[in-house]
PDB file of C-alpha atoms in Angstrom:
ATOM      1  CA  ARG A 723      21.266  54.529 -18.759  1.00  0.00           C
ATOM      2  CA  ALA A 724      23.777  52.663 -20.911  1.00  0.00           C
ATOM      3  CA  ALA A 725      26.511  53.028 -18.283  1.00  0.00           C
ATOM      4  CA  ALA A 726      24.129  51.849 -15.543  1.00  0.00           C
ATOM      5  CA  ALA A 727      23.124  48.782 -17.575  1.00  0.00           C
ATOM      6  CA  VAL A 728      26.752  47.926 -18.352  1.00  0.00           C
ATOM      7  CA  THR A 729      27.630  48.313 -14.673  1.00  0.00           C
ATOM      8  CA  ARG A 730      24.793  45.986 -13.595  1.00  0.00           C
ATOM      9  CA  ALA A 731      25.884  43.369 -16.087  1.00  0.00           C
ATOM     10  CA  SER A 732      29.516  43.654 -15.003  1.00  0.00           C
ATOM     11  CA  GLN A 733      28.549  43.281 -11.342  1.00  0.00           C
ATOM     12  CA  ALA A 734      26.637  40.152 -12.352  1.00  0.00           C
ATOM     13  CA  GLY A 735      29.856  38.697 -13.755  1.00  0.00           C
ATOM     14  CA  VAL A 736      29.368  39.518 -17.454  1.00  0.00           C
ATOM     15  CA  ARG A 737      32.818  40.621 -18.612  1.00  0.00           C
ATOM     16  CA  ARG A 738      32.129  40.498 -22.363  1.00  0.00           C
ATOM     17  CA  GLN A 739      29.322  42.814 -23.423  1.00  0.00           C
ATOM     18  CA  ILE A 740      27.737  44.312 -26.527  1.00  0.00           C
ATOM     19  CA  VAL A 741      26.337  47.839 -26.493  1.00  0.00           C
ATOM     20  CA  LYS A 742      24.211  49.183 -29.360  1.00  0.00           C
ATOM     21  CA  LEU A 743      23.598  52.907 -29.649  1.00  0.00           C
ATOM     22  CA  VAL A 744      22.165  55.238 -32.270  1.00  0.00           C
ATOM     23  CA  VAL A 745      24.903  57.720 -33.126  1.00  0.00           C
ATOM     24  CA  PRO A 746      23.345  61.214 -32.860  1.00  0.00           C
ATOM     25  CA  ASP A 747      23.548  63.719 -35.697  1.00  0.00           C
ATOM     26  CA  ASP A 748      26.733  65.717 -35.974  1.00  0.00           C
ATOM     27  CA  GLN A 749      26.058  69.118 -34.385  1.00  0.00           C
ATOM     28  CA  ARG A 750      29.623  70.404 -34.533  1.00  0.00           C
ATOM     29  CA  SER A 751      30.566  73.570 -36.400  1.00  0.00           C
ATOM     30  CA  TYR A 752      32.909  73.496 -39.367  1.00  0.00           C
ATOM     31  CA  LYS A 753      34.525  75.992 -41.684  1.00  0.00           C
ATOM     32  CA  VAL A 754      34.747  75.179 -45.372  1.00  0.00           C
ATOM     33  CA  PHE A 755      38.168  76.231 -46.698  1.00  0.00           C
ATOM     34  CA  GLY A 756      38.758  77.729 -43.283  1.00  0.00           C
ATOM     35  CA  ALA A 757      36.346  80.575 -43.948  1.00  0.00           C
ATOM     36  CA  VAL A 758      32.750  79.571 -44.622  1.00  0.00           C
ATOM     37  CA  PRO A 759      31.046  78.287 -41.406  1.00  0.00           C
ATOM     38  CA  ILE A 760      28.586  75.407 -41.590  1.00  0.00           C
ATOM     39  CA  GLN A 761      26.713  73.644 -38.788  1.00  0.00           C
ATOM     40  CA  GLY A 762      26.797  69.852 -38.598  1.00  0.00           C
ATOM     41  CA  THR A 763      26.800  67.495 -41.530  1.00  0.00           C
ATOM     42  CA  SER A 764      23.146  66.531 -41.961  1.00  0.00           C
ATOM     43  CA  ALA A 765      19.695  68.000 -42.407  1.00  0.00           C
ATOM     44  CA  PRO A 766      16.288  66.563 -41.400  1.00  0.00           C
ATOM     45  CA  GLU A 767      15.372  65.981 -45.038  1.00  0.00           C
ATOM     46  CA  ASP A 768      18.482  63.904 -45.779  1.00  0.00           C
ATOM     47  CA  LEU A 769      17.755  60.269 -46.605  1.00  0.00           C
ATOM     48  CA  ASP A 770      21.175  59.282 -45.263  1.00  0.00           C
ATOM     49  CA  PRO A 771      22.420  61.504 -42.418  1.00  0.00           C
ATOM     50  CA  TRP A 772      25.825  59.801 -42.610  1.00  0.00           C
ATOM     51  CA  PRO A 773      26.941  59.826 -46.265  1.00  0.00           C
ATOM     52  CA  GLY A 774      30.510  59.328 -45.059  1.00  0.00           C
ATOM     53  CA  GLY A 775      29.617  56.063 -43.309  1.00  0.00           C
ATOM     54  CA  LEU A 776      31.511  54.861 -40.243  1.00  0.00           C
ATOM     55  CA  LYS A 777      34.390  57.263 -40.822  1.00  0.00           C
ATOM     56  CA  GLN A 778      32.007  60.187 -40.468  1.00  0.00           C
ATOM     57  CA  GLN A 779      30.343  58.644 -37.408  1.00  0.00           C
ATOM     58  CA  TYR A 780      33.640  57.764 -35.712  1.00  0.00           C
ATOM     59  CA  PRO A 781      34.368  61.073 -33.885  1.00  0.00           C
ATOM     60  CA  ILE A 782      30.834  61.233 -32.487  1.00  0.00           C
ATOM     61  CA  ALA A 783      30.762  57.554 -31.504  1.00  0.00           C
ATOM     62  CA  LEU A 784      34.216  57.894 -29.943  1.00  0.00           C
ATOM     63  CA  GLY A 785      32.821  60.530 -27.596  1.00  0.00           C
ATOM     64  CA  LEU A 786      29.977  58.180 -26.651  1.00  0.00           C
ATOM     65  CA  ALA A 787      32.465  55.398 -25.903  1.00  0.00           C
ATOM     66  CA  ARG A 788      34.549  57.662 -23.675  1.00  0.00           C
ATOM     67  CA  GLU A 789      31.447  58.832 -21.780  1.00  0.00           C
ATOM     68  CA  LEU A 790      30.330  55.216 -21.364  1.00  0.00           C
ATOM     69  CA  LEU A 791      33.643  54.126 -19.829  1.00  0.00           C
ATOM     70  CA  GLN A 792      33.759  57.201 -17.630  1.00  0.00           C
ATOM     71  CA  GLY A 793      30.329  56.327 -16.258  1.00  0.00           C
ATOM     72  CA  VAL A 794      31.225  52.673 -15.718  1.00  0.00           C
ATOM     73  CA  THR A 795      34.691  53.036 -14.169  1.00  0.00           C
ATOM     74  CA  GLY A 796      34.481  56.507 -12.637  1.00  0.00           C
ATOM     75  CA  ALA A 797      37.779  57.342 -14.343  1.00  0.00           C
ATOM     76  CA  SER A 798      38.655  60.957 -14.996  1.00  0.00           C
ATOM     77  CA  GLU A 799      39.066  62.240 -18.549  1.00  0.00           C
ATOM     78  CA  ARG A 800      42.855  62.042 -18.371  1.00  0.00           C
ATOM     79  CA  LEU A 801      42.705  58.338 -17.463  1.00  0.00           C
ATOM     80  CA  ILE A 802      40.786  57.476 -20.629  1.00  0.00           C
ATOM     81  CA  THR A 803      42.765  56.957 -23.824  1.00  0.00           C
ATOM     82  CA  ASP A 804      41.858  55.925 -27.341  1.00  0.00           C
ATOM     83  CA  GLN A 805      43.627  54.629 -30.419  1.00  0.00           C
ATOM     84  CA  VAL A 806      42.723  53.610 -33.960  1.00  0.00           C
ATOM     85  CA  LEU A 807      42.874  49.880 -34.671  1.00  0.00           C
ATOM     86  CA  ASP A 808      41.919  50.062 -38.350  1.00  0.00           C
ATOM     87  CA  ALA A 809      41.741  53.444 -40.075  1.00  0.00           C
ATOM     88  CA  GLU A 810      40.204  52.057 -43.265  1.00  0.00           C
ATOM     89  CA  ASP A 811      37.239  50.470 -41.443  1.00  0.00           C
ATOM     90  CA  ALA A 812      37.046  53.113 -38.682  1.00  0.00           C
ATOM     91  CA  CYS A 813      37.625  50.607 -35.879  1.00  0.00           C
ATOM     92  CA  GLY A 814      38.980  52.004 -32.621  1.00  0.00           C
ATOM     93  CA  LEU A 815      39.813  51.087 -29.041  1.00  0.00           C
ATOM     94  CA  VAL A 816      39.100  53.095 -25.883  1.00  0.00           C
ATOM     95  CA  LEU A 817      40.748  52.203 -22.553  1.00  0.00           C
ATOM     96  CA  ALA A 818      39.878  53.409 -19.050  1.00  0.00           C
ATOM     97  CA  GLN A 819      41.875  52.975 -15.849  1.00  0.00           C
ATOM     98  CA  GLY A 820      39.704  52.120 -12.875  1.00  0.00           C
ATOM     99  CA  ALA A 821      40.529  52.386  -9.187  1.00  0.00           C
ATOM    100  CA  THR A 822      42.285  48.993  -9.381  1.00  0.00           C
ATOM    101  CA  PRO A 823      43.657  46.997 -12.341  1.00  0.00           C
ATOM    102  CA  ALA A 824      40.652  44.664 -12.091  1.00  0.00           C
ATOM    103  CA  GLU A 825      38.362  47.664 -12.610  1.00  0.00           C
ATOM    104  CA  ASP A 826      40.013  48.715 -15.862  1.00  0.00           C
ATOM    105  CA  ALA A 827      37.707  48.510 -18.875  1.00  0.00           C
ATOM    106  CA  ALA A 828      37.884  48.687 -22.656  1.00  0.00           C
ATOM    107  CA  VAL A 829      35.525  49.454 -25.516  1.00  0.00           C
ATOM    108  CA  CYS A 830      36.132  48.291 -29.069  1.00  0.00           C
ATOM    109  CA  LEU A 831      34.304  50.618 -31.443  1.00  0.00           C
ATOM    110  CA  PHE A 832      32.825  49.475 -34.797  1.00  0.00           C
ATOM    111  CA  ALA A 833      34.547  46.071 -34.783  1.00  0.00           C
ATOM    112  CA  GLY A 834      33.848  44.323 -38.076  1.00  0.00           C
ATOM    113  CA  CYS A 835      34.406  41.000 -39.768  1.00  0.00           C
ATOM    114  CA  ASP A 836      37.921  41.996 -40.873  1.00  0.00           C
ATOM    115  CA  GLN A 837      39.114  42.908 -37.361  1.00  0.00           C
ATOM    116  CA  LEU A 838      39.065  39.427 -35.813  1.00  0.00           C
ATOM    117  CA  GLY A 839      42.841  39.425 -35.395  1.00  0.00           C
ATOM    118  CA  ARG A 840      42.883  42.756 -33.583  1.00  0.00           C
ATOM    119  CA  LEU A 841      39.861  41.748 -31.522  1.00  0.00           C
ATOM    120  CA  ARG A 842      41.711  38.606 -30.417  1.00  0.00           C
ATOM    121  CA  GLU A 843      44.638  40.778 -29.298  1.00  0.00           C
ATOM    122  CA  VAL A 844      42.334  43.128 -27.382  1.00  0.00           C
ATOM    123  CA  ASP A 845      40.575  40.188 -25.732  1.00  0.00           C
ATOM    124  CA  GLY A 846      43.916  38.765 -24.616  1.00  0.00           C
ATOM    125  CA  MET A 847      45.021  42.142 -23.264  1.00  0.00           C
ATOM    126  CA  ALA A 848      41.798  42.548 -21.266  1.00  0.00           C
ATOM    127  CA  GLY A 849      42.035  39.071 -19.789  1.00  0.00           C
ATOM    128  CA  ALA A 850      39.215  37.174 -18.171  1.00  0.00           C
ATOM    129  CA  ASP A 851      38.608  39.618 -15.300  1.00  0.00           C
ATOM    130  CA  ARG A 852      38.471  42.973 -17.092  1.00  0.00           C
ATOM    131  CA  LEU A 853      35.402  44.378 -18.837  1.00  0.00           C
ATOM    132  CA  LEU A 854      35.455  44.472 -22.642  1.00  0.00           C
ATOM    133  CA  CYS A 855      32.523  45.973 -24.580  1.00  0.00           C
ATOM    134  CA  LEU A 856      31.875  45.934 -28.297  1.00  0.00           C
ATOM    135  CA  LEU A 857      30.153  49.211 -29.190  1.00  0.00           C
ATOM    136  CA  ASN A 858      28.051  48.973 -32.367  1.00  0.00           C
ATOM    137  CA  PRO A 859      29.788  45.903 -33.806  1.00  0.00           C
ATOM    138  CA  GLN A 860      29.301  45.505 -37.550  1.00  0.00           C
ATOM    139  CA  PHE A 861      28.182  41.876 -37.287  1.00  0.00           C
ATOM    140  CA  LYS A 862      25.226  40.180 -35.638  1.00  0.00           C
ATOM    141  CA  ARG A 863      25.542  36.477 -36.366  1.00  0.00           C
ATOM    142  CA  LEU A 864      28.044  33.899 -37.502  1.00  0.00           C
ATOM    143  CA  GLU A 865      26.602  33.973 -41.030  1.00  0.00           C
ATOM    144  CA  ASP A 866      27.830  37.558 -41.407  1.00  0.00           C
ATOM    145  CA  PHE A 867      31.367  36.170 -41.712  1.00  0.00           C
ATOM    146  CA  SER A 868      32.820  34.466 -44.750  1.00  0.00           C
ATOM    147  CA  LEU A 869      33.227  30.685 -44.680  1.00  0.00           C
ATOM    148  CA  TRP A 870      36.962  30.884 -43.972  1.00  0.00           C
ATOM    149  CA  GLN A 871      36.410  33.396 -41.132  1.00  0.00           C
ATOM    150  CA  ARG A 872      33.773  31.483 -39.193  1.00  0.00           C
ATOM    151  CA  GLY A 873      36.133  29.238 -37.252  1.00  0.00           C
ATOM    152  CA  GLU A 874      38.042  32.224 -35.881  1.00  0.00           C
ATOM    153  CA  ALA A 875      34.804  34.151 -35.341  1.00  0.00           C
ATOM    154  CA  ARG A 876      33.489  31.365 -33.137  1.00  0.00           C
ATOM    155  CA  SER A 877      36.540  31.397 -30.881  1.00  0.00           C
ATOM    156  CA  VAL A 878      36.990  35.178 -30.780  1.00  0.00           C
ATOM    157  CA  VAL A 879      33.358  36.289 -30.470  1.00  0.00           C
ATOM    158  CA  PHE A 880      30.591  33.705 -30.297  1.00  0.00           C
ATOM    159  CA  GLU A 881      32.231  31.393 -27.761  1.00  0.00           C
ATOM    160  CA  ARG A 882      33.439  34.212 -25.510  1.00  0.00           C
ATOM    161  CA  GLY A 883      30.090  34.745 -23.800  1.00  0.00           C
ATOM    162  CA  TYR A 884      29.201  38.180 -25.161  1.00  0.00           C
ATOM    163  CA  GLU A 885      25.834  39.489 -23.945  1.00  0.00           C
ATOM    164  CA  CYS A 886      23.940  42.587 -25.036  1.00  0.00           C
ATOM    165  CA  SER A 887      23.791  44.731 -21.896  1.00  0.00           C
ATOM    166  CA  PHE A 888      22.241  47.831 -23.480  1.00  0.00           C
ATOM    167  CA  ALA A 889      20.590  48.556 -26.810  1.00  0.00           C
ATOM    168  CA  PHE A 890      18.862  51.558 -28.283  1.00  0.00           C
ATOM    169  CA  GLU A 891      17.617  50.903 -31.809  1.00  0.00           C
ATOM    170  CA  GLU A 892      15.558  52.865 -34.343  1.00  0.00           C
ATOM    171  CA  PHE A 893      13.919  51.433 -37.459  1.00  0.00           C
ATOM    172  CA  ALA A 894      10.692  51.406 -39.476  1.00  0.00           C
ATOM    173  CA  CYS A 895       7.957  48.807 -39.000  1.00  0.00           C
ATOM    174  CA  ARG A 896       4.784  48.922 -41.115  1.00  0.00           C
ATOM    175  CA  GLY A 897       5.846  52.396 -42.170  1.00  0.00           C
ATOM    176  CA  GLU A 898       5.909  53.633 -38.557  1.00  0.00           C
ATOM    177  CA  ASP A 899       8.931  54.813 -36.571  1.00  0.00           C
ATOM    178  CA  VAL A 900       9.804  52.266 -33.876  1.00  0.00           C
ATOM    179  CA  LYS A 901      12.340  52.552 -31.081  1.00  0.00           C
ATOM    180  CA  LEU A 902      13.589  49.675 -28.930  1.00  0.00           C
ATOM    181  CA  VAL A 903      15.381  49.982 -25.604  1.00  0.00           C
ATOM    182  CA  GLY A 904      16.953  46.956 -23.926  1.00  0.00           C
ATOM    183  CA  GLU A 905      18.718  47.040 -20.545  1.00  0.00           C
ATOM    184  CA  HIS A 906      20.411  44.300 -18.564  1.00  0.00           C
ATOM    185  CA  GLY A 907      18.338  43.464 -15.499  1.00  0.00           C
ATOM    186  CA  VAL A 908      15.348  45.462 -16.758  1.00  0.00           C
ATOM    187  CA  GLY A 909      14.236  43.967 -20.080  1.00  0.00           C
ATOM    188  CA  TRP A 910      13.085  45.411 -23.387  1.00  0.00           C
ATOM    189  CA  CYS A 911      10.589  48.153 -24.232  1.00  0.00           C
ATOM    190  CA  ALA A 912       9.140  48.935 -27.661  1.00  0.00           C
ATOM    191  CA  PHE A 913       7.688  52.309 -28.649  1.00  0.00           C
ATOM    192  CA  VAL A 914       5.940  53.480 -31.812  1.00  0.00           C
ATOM    193  CA  PHE A 915       5.914  57.113 -32.972  1.00  0.00           C
ATOM    194  CA  LEU A 916       2.819  57.615 -35.095  1.00  0.00           C
ATOM    195  CA  ASP A 917       3.574  61.147 -36.281  1.00  0.00           C
ATOM    196  CA  ASP A 918       6.674  63.272 -36.626  1.00  0.00           C
ATOM    197  CA  GLY A 919       7.298  65.100 -33.387  1.00  0.00           C
ATOM    198  CA  SER A 920       4.786  63.045 -31.405  1.00  0.00           C
ATOM    199  CA  GLU A 921       5.516  61.258 -28.153  1.00  0.00           C
ATOM    200  CA  GLY A 922       6.119  57.543 -28.325  1.00  0.00           C
ATOM    201  CA  THR A 923       3.434  55.036 -27.429  1.00  0.00           C
ATOM    202  CA  ILE A 924       4.496  51.811 -25.743  1.00  0.00           C
ATOM    203  CA  LEU A 925       3.323  48.639 -27.471  1.00  0.00           C
ATOM    204  CA  HIS A 926       3.014  46.319 -24.476  1.00  0.00           C
ATOM    205  CA  GLU A 927       2.432  46.035 -20.744  1.00  0.00           C
ATOM    206  CA  GLY A 928       5.514  45.754 -18.589  1.00  0.00           C
ATOM    207  CA  ALA A 929       9.032  44.923 -19.783  1.00  0.00           C
ATOM    208  CA  LEU A 930       9.683  42.202 -22.350  1.00  0.00           C
ATOM    209  CA  PRO A 931      12.139  39.439 -21.382  1.00  0.00           C
ATOM    210  CA  SER A 932      13.876  39.422 -24.791  1.00  0.00           C
ATOM    211  CA  ARG A 933      14.210  41.547 -27.918  1.00  0.00           C
ATOM    212  CA  PRO A 934      10.895  41.440 -29.815  1.00  0.00           C
ATOM    213  CA  GLU A 935      10.832  40.130 -33.380  1.00  0.00           C
ATOM    214  CA  TYR A 936       9.747  42.305 -36.299  1.00  0.00           C
ATOM    215  CA  SER A 937       6.623  40.197 -36.895  1.00  0.00           C
ATOM    216  CA  TRP A 938       5.555  40.622 -33.266  1.00  0.00           C
ATOM    217  CA  LEU A 939       6.027  44.393 -33.454  1.00  0.00           C
ATOM    218  CA  GLU A 940       4.025  44.565 -36.674  1.00  0.00           C
ATOM    219  CA  ALA A 941       1.187  42.559 -35.120  1.00  0.00           C
ATOM    220  CA  GLN A 942       1.098  44.856 -32.076  1.00  0.00           C
ATOM    221  CA  ILE A 943       1.010  47.979 -34.238  1.00  0.00           C
ATOM    222  CA  ASN A 944      -1.780  46.533 -36.405  1.00  0.00           C
ATOM    223  CA  ALA A 945      -3.835  45.606 -33.341  1.00  0.00           C
ATOM    224  CA  ARG A 946      -3.390  48.904 -31.481  1.00  0.00           C
ATOM    225  CA  HIS A 947      -3.153  51.318 -34.418  1.00  0.00           C
ATOM    226  CA  PRO A 948      -4.875  49.722 -37.428  1.00  0.00           C
ATOM    227  CA  SER A 949      -4.796  52.845 -39.615  1.00  0.00           C
ATOM    228  CA  PRO A 950      -1.391  53.087 -41.361  1.00  0.00           C
ATOM    229  CA  ARG A 951       0.497  56.346 -41.719  1.00  0.00           C
ATOM    230  CA  TRP A 952      -0.370  56.846 -45.404  1.00  0.00           C
ATOM    231  CA  ALA A 953      -4.098  56.487 -44.616  1.00  0.00           C
ATOM    232  CA  ARG A 954      -3.820  59.018 -41.787  1.00  0.00           C
ATOM    233  CA  GLN A 955      -2.095  61.433 -44.142  1.00  0.00           C
ATOM    234  CA  LEU A 956      -4.891  61.030 -46.703  1.00  0.00           C
ATOM    235  CA  SER A 957      -7.469  61.737 -44.002  1.00  0.00           C
ATOM    236  CA  ARG A 958      -5.571  64.871 -43.073  1.00  0.00           C
ATOM    237  CA  VAL A 959      -5.676  66.079 -46.678  1.00  0.00           C
ATOM    238  CA  ASP A 960      -9.417  65.398 -46.845  1.00  0.00           C
ATOM    239  CA  GLU A 961      -9.986  67.394 -43.662  1.00  0.00           C
ATOM    240  CA  GLU A 962      -7.677  70.331 -44.407  1.00  0.00           C
ATOM    241  CA  GLY A 963      -7.841  70.400 -48.204  1.00  0.00           C
ATOM    242  CA  LEU A 964      -5.021  71.177 -50.624  1.00  0.00           C
ATOM    243  CA  ARG A 965      -3.080  74.369 -49.985  1.00  0.00           C
ATOM    244  CA  PHE A 966       0.246  76.003 -50.683  1.00  0.00           C
ATOM    245  CA  MET A 967       2.737  76.672 -47.929  1.00  0.00           C
ATOM    246  CA  ARG A 968       2.263  80.448 -48.357  1.00  0.00           C
ATOM    247  CA  ARG A 969      -0.766  82.608 -49.033  1.00  0.00           C
ATOM    248  CA  GLY A 970      -1.642  84.009 -52.423  1.00  0.00           C
ATOM    249  CA  GLU A 971      -2.702  87.577 -53.298  1.00  0.00           C
ATOM    250  CA  GLU A 972      -6.396  86.935 -52.728  1.00  0.00           C
ATOM    251  CA  GLU A 973      -5.764  85.418 -49.283  1.00  0.00           C
ATOM    252  CA  SER A 974      -3.411  88.200 -48.165  1.00  0.00           C
ATOM    253  CA  GLY A 975      -5.536  91.120 -49.333  1.00  0.00           C
ATOM    254  CA  GLY A 976      -3.735  91.840 -52.586  1.00  0.00           C
ATOM    255  CA  ALA A 977      -0.136  91.441 -51.351  1.00  0.00           C
ATOM    256  CA  THR A 978       1.933  88.279 -51.216  1.00  0.00           C
ATOM    257  CA  GLU A 979       4.344  87.494 -48.424  1.00  0.00           C
ATOM    258  CA  ARG A 980       7.233  88.034 -50.853  1.00  0.00           C
ATOM    259  CA  GLU A 981       6.240  91.637 -51.692  1.00  0.00           C
ATOM    260  CA  ALA A 982       4.564  93.797 -49.043  1.00  0.00           C
ATOM    261  CA  PRO A 983       2.738  97.005 -50.118  1.00  0.00           C
ATOM    262  CA  GLN A 984       4.866 100.126 -49.927  1.00  0.00           C
ATOM    263  CA  SER A 985       3.980 103.039 -47.699  1.00  0.00           C
ATOM    264  CA  GLU A 986       3.430 106.568 -49.054  1.00  0.00           C
ATOM    265  CA  SER A 987       6.885 107.657 -47.873  1.00  0.00           C
ATOM    266  CA  GLU A 988       8.542 104.664 -49.573  1.00  0.00           C
ATOM    267  CA  ARG A 989       6.781 105.497 -52.827  1.00  0.00           C
TER     268      ARG A 989
END
């Protein structure tokens, strides 16, 4: 969907785009000290699934950027290259060769406030006719830059006509899990997930013309689902009562799940 939205925007003449994606959990396999295998780098109970920050996210996000350019340009894997622009801030560049030079495209990954110089170079390399996307930039507004950076930020970013062509965002609103999806030519959709593992419920009729504000989302949740999550959890406790995760001796007929009764032969 992201590649389709970027393609629609590019066909509409938008050559400077912003794409926002949620980087999925790391599912790769590792070996600690080359011997002990572990799976991924996060667990569902972790408060921060990315303790290593952008450097930990970079390999996963780099794969997303390559897939995005492959979907937009139709380039084969061998015609897509990548390089690191700033190792300290985990900022990278991905280039794809299209069928013609005008169809070449680039993605700048994790561009931040300290990469304005490199971003200016990339913008000049891409030229006015080639597609340049900023994937998960680390700034949102001019105020994110220091006072002495804002002049350059205006000319490099905010006066270059960047438009958000695709966004997938996750955050909490009134204690509920909310997901936003925005697509060029389609609009925005907002979903609320009232319980872990439940299907999302849309908060409006039809597509929204612009990204909804937090206050609007909160008002919609309050109107459609007035009972907050903590109250629903209390109601669940009242209905089911307090209980341990495992059964005790009385519930299991004199044997706990940890120690099953032995047979005559085992005795």
